[in-house]
Amino acid sequence: DTQLEERMGLVRTIVGLGNALRGKQNIRNRQPLNSITVVIGAREQAILKPYENLIMEELNVKNIIWLENGGDLVKLIIKPNYRLLGKKFGPQMKEAADAISKLDPSGIDCLERGECVAVLGQTVSGDEVLIERLSTTGAVLETKKGITVGLDTAISDELYLEGLAQEVKNRVNNMRKEALFDKEDRISILWTDGGKKLSEAIVRFSKLIMAETLAVSIEKGSAGSSSETVKEWEIEGEKVTLALSRIKR
């Protein structure tokens, strides 16, 4: 199914670029971010729109901003690779460098697709130039196969707290597995000793934690005799003790 292969190829490229940007910025995958911006053609946008939720889920972002023209996000700078082009243009190198620096976005796009462009009667390939992208919005950028992804790395207090809640959810699910709870077991959660931010995150995002851990309750309190597994965790420099109990059917 060549159409499905194309769609999934585009999705994988965007997700791969987004994850690469997270890695370069040392932002953990469980930390939600506000948005990504994707610069891609109108045809490809139409193909990808049905997969927006999948992309957002994979990259843990709240929004996708689609752009057909990257002018509002990206400033393109193209320079000749003098080591490779010096022999080709000889005394015309200065004039060629000026012409290359003035190539329009469509010409740069051709070079990135592996095609050649004509400069002063000579063919120039993408391997013979250096293409840089500078963000005009503060987003960090990554480009591959003609697709540019910009990641908004600003983390608001709300996003930070949600990220902490995601970490708590992860620890609870790890405890479930270690205690050999059945996948369908409903549980109750007690927590104590949370730091200021961690406590705020648990209270504010209690419904999120409960929904994704099959918990019927999450309350502040010390472990009791009914607690089946208890563990202290350190998350982002703050400690919290979690106690889980299965709900009897």
Coordinates of C-alpha atoms in Angstrom, one line a residue:
D1 CA 0.0 0.0 0.0
T2 CA 2.2 2.8 -1.3
Q3 CA -0.2 5.6 -0.1
L4 CA -0.1 4.2 3.5
E5 CA 3.6 3.9 3.3
E6 CA 3.9 7.5 2.3
R7 CA 1.6 8.7 5.1
M8 CA 3.5 6.7 7.8
G9 CA 6.8 7.8 6.3
L10 CA 5.8 11.4 6.8
V11 CA 4.5 10.8 10.3
R12 CA 7.7 8.9 11.3
T13 CA 9.9 11.7 9.9
I14 CA 8.0 14.4 11.9
V15 CA 8.0 12.4 15.1
G16 CA 11.7 11.6 14.6
L17 CA 12.6 15.2 14.1
G18 CA 10.6 16.2 17.2
N19 CA 12.2 13.6 19.3
A20 CA 15.7 14.6 18.1
L21 CA 14.9 18.2 19.1
R22 CA 13.8 17.0 22.6
G23 CA 17.1 15.0 22.9
K24 CA 19.2 18.0 21.9
Q25 CA 17.4 20.2 24.4
N26 CA 17.5 17.6 27.2
I27 CA 13.7 17.7 27.6
R28 CA 12.4 14.3 28.8
N29 CA 9.6 12.7 26.8
R30 CA 7.1 12.8 29.6
Q31 CA 7.3 16.6 29.8
P32 CA 4.4 18.0 27.9
L33 CA 5.2 20.9 25.5
N34 CA 2.9 23.5 24.1
S35 CA 3.4 23.0 20.3
I36 CA 5.4 22.0 17.3
T37 CA 5.4 23.8 14.0
V38 CA 5.6 21.7 10.8
V39 CA 6.7 23.4 7.5
I40 CA 5.5 21.1 4.7
G41 CA 3.7 21.4 1.4
A42 CA -0.1 21.7 1.1
R43 CA -0.5 18.2 -0.4
E44 CA 1.4 16.6 2.5
Q45 CA -0.5 18.6 5.0
A46 CA -3.8 17.2 3.7
I47 CA -2.3 13.7 4.0
L48 CA -1.2 14.3 7.6
K49 CA -4.2 16.1 9.1
P50 CA -6.0 12.8 10.0
Y51 CA -2.9 11.8 12.0
E52 CA -2.6 15.0 14.0
N53 CA -3.6 13.3 17.3
L54 CA -1.1 10.5 16.7
I55 CA 1.7 12.9 16.1
M56 CA 0.8 15.0 19.2
E57 CA 0.6 11.9 21.4
E58 CA 3.9 10.6 20.2
L59 CA 5.6 13.9 20.8
N60 CA 3.6 14.8 23.9
V61 CA 2.6 18.3 22.6
K62 CA -0.7 20.1 22.9
N63 CA -0.9 21.7 19.4
I64 CA 0.5 21.4 15.9
I65 CA 0.9 24.5 13.8
W66 CA 1.0 23.8 10.0
L67 CA 2.9 26.1 7.7
E68 CA 3.3 25.7 3.9
N69 CA 5.9 28.5 3.8
G70 CA 8.5 28.6 6.5
G71 CA 9.1 32.3 6.1
D72 CA 7.4 33.1 9.4
L73 CA 9.4 30.5 11.3
V74 CA 12.7 30.1 9.5
K75 CA 15.3 32.3 8.0
L76 CA 17.3 30.5 5.4
I77 CA 21.0 31.1 4.9
I78 CA 22.9 29.4 2.1
K79 CA 26.6 29.6 1.6
P80 CA 29.0 27.9 -0.9
N81 CA 31.3 25.2 0.2
Y82 CA 34.5 27.0 -1.0
R83 CA 36.6 23.9 -0.8
L84 CA 34.4 22.1 -3.3
L85 CA 33.4 25.0 -5.6
G86 CA 36.7 26.9 -5.7
K87 CA 38.0 24.8 -8.5
K88 CA 34.7 24.8 -10.4
F89 CA 34.4 28.6 -10.5
G90 CA 38.0 29.7 -10.2
P91 CA 38.2 33.5 -10.6
Q92 CA 34.4 33.7 -10.7
M93 CA 34.1 32.3 -7.2
K94 CA 33.2 35.6 -5.5
E95 CA 30.5 36.2 -8.1
A96 CA 29.2 32.7 -7.7
A97 CA 29.1 33.0 -3.9
D98 CA 27.0 36.1 -4.2
A99 CA 24.6 34.3 -6.7
I100 CA 24.3 31.3 -4.4
S101 CA 23.6 33.5 -1.3
K102 CA 20.7 35.0 -3.3
L103 CA 19.0 31.7 -4.3
D104 CA 15.3 31.8 -3.6
P105 CA 13.6 29.2 -1.3
S106 CA 12.5 27.1 -4.3
G107 CA 16.1 26.8 -5.5
I108 CA 17.2 25.8 -2.0
D109 CA 14.4 23.3 -1.8
C110 CA 15.6 21.8 -5.1
L111 CA 19.1 21.4 -3.7
E112 CA 17.8 19.7 -0.6
R113 CA 15.8 17.2 -2.7
G114 CA 19.1 16.2 -4.4
E115 CA 18.5 18.2 -7.6
C116 CA 21.0 20.6 -9.1
V117 CA 20.6 24.3 -9.8
A118 CA 22.4 26.4 -12.4
V119 CA 24.8 29.1 -11.2
L120 CA 26.8 31.2 -13.7
G121 CA 26.3 28.4 -16.3
Q122 CA 27.6 25.7 -13.9
T123 CA 25.6 23.1 -12.0
V124 CA 25.7 23.2 -8.3
S125 CA 24.4 20.3 -6.1
G126 CA 23.3 20.2 -2.5
D127 CA 26.6 18.7 -1.4
E128 CA 28.4 21.8 -2.6
V129 CA 26.6 24.3 -0.4
L130 CA 26.0 24.8 3.3
I131 CA 22.3 25.5 4.3
E132 CA 21.5 26.9 7.7
R133 CA 18.1 27.6 9.2
L134 CA 17.7 30.2 11.9
S135 CA 14.5 30.4 14.0
T136 CA 12.7 33.7 13.9
T137 CA 10.4 32.7 16.8
G138 CA 12.8 31.2 19.3
A139 CA 11.8 27.6 18.5
V140 CA 14.5 25.1 18.0
L141 CA 14.6 23.6 14.5
E142 CA 15.4 20.4 12.7
T143 CA 15.1 19.5 9.0
K144 CA 15.0 16.3 7.1
K145 CA 13.7 15.3 3.6
G146 CA 12.4 18.8 3.0
I147 CA 10.4 18.9 6.2
T148 CA 11.2 21.4 8.9
V149 CA 10.0 20.9 12.5
G150 CA 10.1 23.7 15.1
L151 CA 9.7 22.8 18.7
D152 CA 8.4 25.3 21.3
T153 CA 10.6 24.5 24.3
A154 CA 9.1 27.0 26.7
I155 CA 7.7 25.2 29.7
S156 CA 5.0 27.1 31.7
D157 CA 4.3 26.3 35.3
E158 CA 1.2 24.4 34.2
L159 CA 3.1 22.3 31.7
Y160 CA 5.8 21.6 34.4
L161 CA 3.3 20.4 36.9
E162 CA 1.7 18.2 34.3
G163 CA 5.1 16.8 33.5
L164 CA 5.6 15.9 37.2
A165 CA 2.2 14.3 37.3
Q166 CA 3.2 12.1 34.3
E167 CA 6.3 11.1 36.2
V168 CA 4.1 10.1 39.2
K169 CA 1.9 8.1 36.9
N170 CA 4.9 6.3 35.5
R171 CA 6.2 5.4 39.0
V172 CA 2.7 4.1 40.0
N173 CA 2.6 1.8 36.9
N174 CA 6.1 0.6 37.6
M175 CA 5.0 -0.3 41.1
R176 CA 2.0 -2.2 39.8
K177 CA 4.2 -4.3 37.5
E178 CA 6.8 -5.0 40.3
A179 CA 4.0 -6.1 42.7
L180 CA 2.5 -8.3 40.0
F181 CA -0.9 -6.7 40.0
D182 CA -3.2 -7.8 37.3
K183 CA -3.6 -5.4 34.4
E184 CA -7.3 -5.0 35.2
D185 CA -6.9 -4.5 39.0
R186 CA -8.3 -1.3 40.3
I187 CA -6.2 0.4 43.0
S188 CA -6.2 3.1 45.6
I189 CA -3.1 5.4 46.0
L190 CA -1.8 7.0 49.2
W191 CA 1.0 9.6 48.9
T192 CA 3.0 11.5 51.5
D193 CA 6.2 13.5 51.8
G194 CA 5.8 15.2 48.5
G195 CA 7.8 18.4 47.9
K196 CA 5.9 21.7 47.2
K197 CA 5.8 21.3 43.4
L198 CA 5.3 17.6 43.4
S199 CA 2.4 17.9 45.9
E200 CA 0.8 20.6 43.8
A201 CA 1.1 18.4 40.6
I202 CA -0.5 15.4 42.3
V203 CA -3.5 17.5 43.6
R204 CA -4.0 19.4 40.3
F205 CA -3.6 16.4 38.0
S206 CA -5.1 13.7 40.2
K207 CA -7.7 12.8 37.6
L208 CA -5.0 12.2 35.0
I209 CA -2.9 10.0 37.3
M210 CA -6.0 8.0 38.3
A211 CA -7.2 7.5 34.7
E212 CA -3.9 6.1 33.5
T213 CA -3.2 3.9 36.5
L214 CA -6.7 2.4 37.1
A215 CA -6.9 4.1 40.4
V216 CA -10.3 4.8 42.1
S217 CA -8.8 7.2 44.5
I218 CA -5.6 9.1 45.2
E219 CA -5.3 10.7 48.7
K220 CA -2.6 12.2 50.9
G221 CA -1.8 9.9 53.8
S222 CA 0.6 7.4 55.2
A223 CA 0.7 3.7 54.2
G224 CA -1.5 1.5 56.2
S225 CA -1.8 -2.2 56.9
S226 CA -3.8 -2.6 53.7
S227 CA -1.0 -1.2 51.5
E228 CA 0.5 -3.9 49.4
T229 CA 3.4 -2.1 48.0
V230 CA 5.2 1.1 49.3
K231 CA 8.1 2.9 47.7
E232 CA 9.8 6.3 48.1
W233 CA 10.7 8.1 44.8
E234 CA 12.7 11.1 44.0
I235 CA 11.3 13.1 41.0
E236 CA 13.0 16.3 39.8
G237 CA 14.8 16.8 43.2
E238 CA 11.6 16.2 45.3
K239 CA 10.7 13.1 47.2
V240 CA 7.4 11.4 47.5
T241 CA 6.3 8.1 49.0
L242 CA 3.6 6.1 47.2
A243 CA 1.5 3.3 48.7
L244 CA -0.8 1.1 46.5
S245 CA -3.6 -1.2 47.5
R246 CA -5.8 -3.3 45.2
I247 CA -9.5 -2.9 45.5
K248 CA -11.2 -6.1 46.3
R249 CA -13.8 -7.2 43.7

